[in-house]
Tab-separated table of C-alpha atoms in Angstrom:
chain	number	residue	atom	x	y	z
I	381	MET	CA	38.738	6.518	14.783
I	382	PRO	CA	37.118	6.068	11.369
I	383	ALA	CA	37.075	2.292	11.905
I	384	GLU	CA	35.425	2.724	15.339
I	385	ARG	CA	32.780	5.049	13.840
I	386	THR	CA	32.083	2.498	11.129
I	387	ARG	CA	31.539	-0.210	13.729
I	388	GLU	CA	29.248	2.102	15.751
I	389	HIS	CA	26.997	2.652	12.736
I	390	ALA	CA	27.140	-0.920	11.465
I	391	ALA	CA	25.012	-2.419	14.256
I	392	PRO	CA	21.994	-0.052	13.854
I	393	VAL	CA	22.145	-0.409	10.080
I	394	ALA	CA	22.164	-4.198	10.330
I	395	ALA	CA	19.257	-4.132	12.793
I	396	ALA	CA	17.261	-1.863	10.489
I	397	ARG	CA	17.963	-4.189	7.570
I	398	ARG	CA	16.740	-7.181	9.598
I	399	ARG	CA	13.532	-5.327	10.484
I	400	ARG	CA	12.983	-4.430	6.838
I	401	LEU	CA	13.560	-7.987	5.676
I	402	ARG	CA	11.174	-9.319	8.350
I	403	ALA	CA	8.548	-6.763	7.295
I	404	ASP	CA	8.997	-7.845	3.666
I	405	ARG	CA	8.570	-11.497	4.610
I	406	ALA	CA	5.509	-10.657	6.729
I	407	ARG	CA	3.870	-8.875	3.798
I	408	GLN	CA	4.651	-11.800	1.497
I	409	LEU	CA	3.239	-14.281	4.020
I	410	ALA	CA	0.090	-12.152	4.473
I	411	ASP	CA	-0.447	-12.307	0.702
I	412	LEU	CA	-0.222	-16.110	0.756
I	413	LEU	CA	-2.550	-16.477	3.743
I	414	ARG	CA	-5.059	-14.066	2.197
I	415	HIS	CA	-5.044	-16.094	-1.013
I	416	GLN	CA	-5.560	-19.321	0.928
I	417	ALA	CA	-8.464	-17.779	2.852
I	418	ARG	CA	-10.076	-16.687	-0.426
I	419	THR	CA	-9.629	-19.976	-2.277
I	420	THR	CA	-9.201	-23.219	-0.329
I	421	GLY	CA	-10.034	-21.630	3.014
I	422	PHE	CA	-9.200	-22.908	6.486
I	423	PRO	CA	-11.107	-25.745	8.239
I	424	GLY	CA	-13.841	-24.216	10.386
I	425	GLY	CA	-12.549	-20.739	9.534
I	426	VAL	CA	-9.694	-21.133	12.043
I	427	LEU	CA	-6.092	-20.544	10.962
I	428	PRO	CA	-3.374	-22.978	12.083
I	429	LEU	CA	-1.295	-22.146	15.140
I	430	GLU	CA	1.541	-19.683	14.628
I	431	GLY	CA	4.156	-22.416	14.941
I	432	ARG	CA	2.447	-24.528	12.268
I	433	ILE	CA	2.190	-21.546	9.888
I	434	GLY	CA	5.871	-20.797	10.444
I	435	ALA	CA	6.845	-24.412	9.710
I	436	ASP	CA	4.598	-24.632	6.644
I	437	TYR	CA	5.967	-21.424	5.114
I	438	GLY	CA	9.522	-21.547	6.459
I	439	VAL	CA	9.406	-18.270	8.426
I	440	SER	CA	9.955	-17.255	12.040
I	441	ARG	CA	7.169	-16.880	14.592
I	442	ASN	CA	7.788	-13.113	14.707
I	443	THR	CA	7.194	-12.961	10.958
I	444	VAL	CA	3.969	-14.953	11.364
I	445	ARG	CA	2.767	-12.553	14.062
I	446	GLN	CA	3.499	-9.542	11.877
I	447	ALA	CA	1.649	-11.125	8.947
I	448	LEU	CA	-1.392	-11.851	11.131
I	449	ASP	CA	-1.285	-8.266	12.405
I	450	LEU	CA	-1.520	-7.074	8.789
I	451	LEU	CA	-4.565	-9.291	8.178
I	452	ARG	CA	-6.160	-8.071	11.416
I	453	THR	CA	-5.682	-4.478	10.292
I	454	GLU	CA	-7.494	-5.354	7.048
I	455	GLY	CA	-10.378	-6.796	9.076
I	456	LEU	CA	-9.918	-10.252	7.575
I	457	VAL	CA	-9.064	-12.087	10.820
I	458	GLU	CA	-9.233	-11.563	14.551
I	459	ARG	CA	-7.844	-13.264	17.630
I	460	GLN	CA	-10.396	-15.109	19.774
I	461	PRO	CA	-9.332	-16.309	23.232
I	462	GLY	CA	-9.402	-20.070	23.526
I	463	VAL	CA	-9.919	-20.483	19.782
I	464	GLY	CA	-7.033	-18.809	17.977
I	465	THR	CA	-6.955	-16.651	14.853
I	466	VAL	CA	-10.224	-16.906	12.933
I	467	LEU	CA	-11.582	-15.530	9.692
I	468	VAL	CA	-14.175	-12.835	10.340
I	469	ALA	CA	-14.753	-11.438	6.855
I	470	GLU	CA	-15.483	-13.013	3.496
I	471	LYS	CA	-14.415	-11.571	0.174
I	472	TYR	CA	-16.693	-12.330	-2.749
I	473	PRO	CA	-15.262	-13.012	-6.223
I	474	HIS	CA	-16.219	-10.628	-9.029
I	475	GLY	CA	-15.107	-11.862	-12.440
I	476	LEU	CA	-13.706	-9.427	-14.977
I	477	ASP	CA	-13.820	-11.763	-17.970
I	478	ARG	CA	-17.623	-11.773	-18.461
I	479	LEU	CA	-20.111	-8.938	-18.876
I	480	GLN	CA	-22.631	-9.542	-16.101
I	481	GLY	CA	-24.663	-7.603	-13.575
I	482	LEU	CA	-23.841	-7.902	-9.896
I	483	ALA	CA	-26.733	-10.254	-9.089
I	484	GLU	CA	-25.699	-12.522	-11.977
I	485	THR	CA	-22.074	-12.476	-10.844
I	486	LEU	CA	-22.721	-13.214	-7.172
I	487	HIS	CA	-25.849	-15.366	-7.320
I	488	GLU	CA	-24.006	-18.319	-5.734
I	489	HIS	CA	-23.129	-16.251	-2.673
I	490	GLY	CA	-26.537	-14.921	-1.668
I	491	ALA	CA	-29.171	-12.333	-2.436
I	492	VAL	CA	-28.245	-8.992	-3.999
I	493	THR	CA	-30.696	-6.196	-3.184
I	494	ASN	CA	-30.750	-2.638	-4.471
I	495	GLU	CA	-31.657	0.505	-2.575
I	496	VAL	CA	-32.503	3.123	-5.198
I	497	ARG	CA	-31.262	6.442	-3.825
I	498	THR	CA	-31.728	8.559	-6.961
I	499	ALA	CA	-33.509	7.926	-10.265
I	500	GLY	CA	-34.394	10.721	-12.650
I	501	PRO	CA	-33.367	12.734	-15.713
I	502	VAL	CA	-30.468	15.206	-15.473
I	503	PRO	CA	-28.509	17.241	-18.035
I	504	ALA	CA	-25.528	15.116	-19.028
I	505	PRO	CA	-22.177	16.476	-17.826
I	506	ALA	CA	-19.898	16.990	-20.823
I	507	PRO	CA	-17.717	13.898	-20.163
I	508	VAL	CA	-20.839	11.739	-19.779
I	509	ALA	CA	-22.388	13.033	-23.008
I	510	ARG	CA	-19.117	12.417	-24.828
I	511	ARG	CA	-18.779	8.849	-23.547
I	512	LEU	CA	-22.403	8.052	-24.459
I	513	ALA	CA	-22.040	9.698	-27.904
I	514	LEU	CA	-24.765	12.256	-27.134
I	515	PRO	CA	-25.054	15.982	-27.933
I	516	GLU	CA	-23.893	18.225	-25.093
I	517	ARG	CA	-26.483	18.920	-22.377
I	518	SER	CA	-28.669	16.043	-23.541
I	519	GLU	CA	-30.813	14.590	-20.812
I	520	VAL	CA	-29.734	11.249	-19.389
I	521	LEU	CA	-31.222	9.040	-16.731
I	522	CYS	CA	-29.122	9.176	-13.574
I	523	VAL	CA	-29.542	6.281	-11.139
I	524	GLU	CA	-27.687	5.842	-7.868
I	525	ARG	CA	-28.117	2.549	-6.039
I	526	LEU	CA	-26.688	1.021	-2.890
I	527	ARG	CA	-26.110	-2.669	-3.611
I	528	ARG	CA	-26.175	-5.110	-0.706
I	529	LEU	CA	-25.183	-8.762	-0.570
I	530	ASN	CA	-26.931	-10.709	2.177
I	531	GLY	CA	-27.791	-7.396	3.787
I	532	LEU	CA	-24.220	-6.044	3.899
I	533	PRO	CA	-23.346	-2.898	1.893
I	534	LEU	CA	-21.175	-3.956	-1.042
I	535	SER	CA	-21.187	-1.202	-3.666
I	536	LEU	CA	-22.467	2.258	-4.494
I	537	ASP	CA	-23.364	2.457	-8.198
I	538	LEU	CA	-23.845	5.680	-10.163
I	539	THR	CA	-25.270	4.996	-13.640
I	540	TYR	CA	-25.958	7.252	-16.650
I	541	ILE	CA	-28.212	6.004	-19.477
I	542	PRO	CA	-29.509	7.861	-22.609
I	543	MET	CA	-33.105	8.997	-22.019
I	544	ASP	CA	-34.574	7.239	-25.058
I	545	VAL	CA	-33.727	4.019	-23.220
I	546	GLY	CA	-33.675	5.317	-19.667
I	547	ALA	CA	-37.256	6.609	-19.729
I	548	GLY	CA	-38.463	3.031	-19.884
I	549	LEU	CA	-36.327	2.095	-16.885
I	550	LEU	CA	-38.319	4.480	-14.692
I	551	ASP	CA	-41.277	2.119	-14.987
I	552	CYS	CA	-39.186	-0.951	-14.142
I	553	ASP	CA	-38.407	-2.588	-10.808
I	554	LEU	CA	-34.898	-1.292	-10.180
I	555	GLU	CA	-34.825	-2.662	-6.645
I	556	HIS	CA	-34.953	-6.323	-7.638
I	557	ASN	CA	-33.365	-6.407	-11.107
I	558	ASP	CA	-29.939	-5.829	-12.613
I	559	VAL	CA	-29.959	-2.882	-15.020
I	560	PHE	CA	-28.257	-5.072	-17.634
I	561	ARG	CA	-31.244	-7.410	-17.893
I	562	LEU	CA	-33.650	-4.479	-18.075
I	563	LEU	CA	-31.614	-2.792	-20.835
I	564	GLU	CA	-31.696	-5.956	-22.948
I	565	ARG	CA	-35.435	-6.256	-22.433
I	566	LEU	CA	-36.140	-2.610	-23.318
I	567	THR	CA	-33.866	-2.417	-26.363
I	568	GLY	CA	-34.511	-5.917	-27.694
I	569	GLN	CA	-30.750	-6.317	-28.064
I	570	ALA	CA	-28.118	-8.219	-26.159
I	571	LEU	CA	-25.309	-6.293	-24.552
I	572	GLY	CA	-22.113	-6.671	-26.509
I	573	SER	CA	-18.987	-5.367	-24.806
I	574	ALA	CA	-17.736	-2.983	-22.151
I	575	ASP	CA	-14.691	-0.792	-21.598
I	576	ILE	CA	-13.565	-0.966	-17.982
I	577	THR	CA	-11.098	0.830	-15.736
I	578	LEU	CA	-10.364	-0.351	-12.210
I	579	GLU	CA	-8.525	1.725	-9.629
I	580	ALA	CA	-8.354	2.325	-5.897
I	581	VAL	CA	-9.712	5.631	-4.593
I	582	ASN	CA	-10.293	7.009	-1.108
I	583	ALA	CA	-13.907	7.009	0.016
I	584	ASP	CA	-15.388	10.504	0.282
I	585	ALA	CA	-17.647	11.323	3.223
I	586	HIS	CA	-20.846	10.486	1.304
I	587	SER	CA	-19.609	7.162	-0.079
I	588	ALA	CA	-18.126	6.128	3.257
I	589	ALA	CA	-21.372	6.837	5.107
I	590	VAL	CA	-23.529	4.965	2.589
I	591	LEU	CA	-21.172	1.976	2.426
I	592	GLU	CA	-20.716	1.998	6.212
I	593	ALA	CA	-16.955	2.172	5.693
I	594	PRO	CA	-14.379	4.350	7.476
I	595	ARG	CA	-14.040	7.780	5.887
I	596	GLY	CA	-10.970	7.840	3.675
I	597	ALA	CA	-10.839	4.037	3.420
I	598	ALA	CA	-9.695	2.695	0.076
I	599	VAL	CA	-12.513	1.486	-2.180
I	600	LEU	CA	-12.311	-0.184	-5.575
I	601	MET	CA	-13.666	2.109	-8.295
I	602	LEU	CA	-14.869	0.324	-11.416
I	603	GLU	CA	-15.669	2.618	-14.344
I	604	ARG	CA	-17.563	0.719	-17.024
I	605	LEU	CA	-18.963	1.864	-20.374
I	606	THR	CA	-21.253	-0.819	-21.777
I	607	HIS	CA	-22.307	-1.117	-25.425
I	608	LEU	CA	-25.195	-2.897	-27.078
I	609	CYS	CA	-24.282	-5.609	-29.554
I	610	ASP	CA	-24.632	-3.051	-32.383
I	611	GLY	CA	-21.866	-0.986	-30.755
I	612	ARG	CA	-23.986	1.810	-29.295
I	613	PRO	CA	-22.803	2.985	-25.831
I	614	VAL	CA	-25.804	2.699	-23.557
I	615	ASP	CA	-24.658	2.530	-19.921
I	616	LEU	CA	-21.901	4.486	-18.161
I	617	GLU	CA	-21.279	3.406	-14.575
I	618	PHE	CA	-19.060	4.481	-11.716
I	619	ILE	CA	-19.137	1.704	-9.123
I	620	ARG	CA	-17.479	2.009	-5.731
I	621	PHE	CA	-16.921	-1.409	-4.141
I	622	ARG	CA	-15.937	-1.986	-0.539
I	623	GLY	CA	-12.454	-3.386	-1.037
I	624	ASP	CA	-12.694	-5.527	2.079
I	625	ARG	CA	-15.700	-7.417	0.678
I	626	ILE	CA	-14.856	-7.977	-2.987
I	627	THR	CA	-12.016	-9.441	-4.994
I	628	MET	CA	-11.622	-8.987	-8.747
I	629	SER	CA	-10.429	-11.876	-10.899
I	630	GLY	CA	-10.193	-12.881	-14.524
I	631	LEU	CA	-8.564	-15.240	-16.982
I	632	LEU	CA	-6.118	-13.547	-19.350
I	633	HIS	CA	-4.487	-14.978	-22.467
I	634	ARG	CA	-1.196	-13.807	-23.898
I	635	SER	CA	-1.575	-12.995	-27.567
I	636	ARG	CA	1.008	-14.405	-29.943
């Protein structure tokens, strides 16, 4: 009896293990195809046939189909009758190894425009005052902008700047200029360095509506505290990027 029970359970367990292994391989293949789409691309934006992908990567056709389903769920590809699987979304590269504004970073990919949603002085919340090295309840300039690339919503930026600098920004063209360039012009100093934190967060109702993203969708949150070259913190930003339209990259060196 025990041996018969063991055999009864062995088949479902083996089948479950095969499904798990196929799902693992599909995820790994999706990662490789996503990378190829982002770097070398596919001729005409059309992926090879499933059989060719399977041969190139040494996986079964079922695994290929599962991988393509993952990319379809991400909105990266779709199936077009008579054509095949095609790329329908482009991810733009945002470098993390240089301190640049969004328009400077993405100038090769099109026009960045800014919709200024809020711009005015507010009492600094305690964490903001602390990060900007200001007395509690000091006034700071609060600016919220929707950034678009080629007309498509890309990021929602919330920026806090000390008022002795920020007051001058109110007279500047915030719709057509990166704040970084304006800060350097107003202070007469170059920007020096920035502390950054990058994490994934779920889009709240407000962010989702503004970014035209599904509510609860994952967005990339970049928190950045930028200093002038003399070390003074001058710009605290919370930037929500649409994760389906941006990819973060950088060149890292291992210290010895």
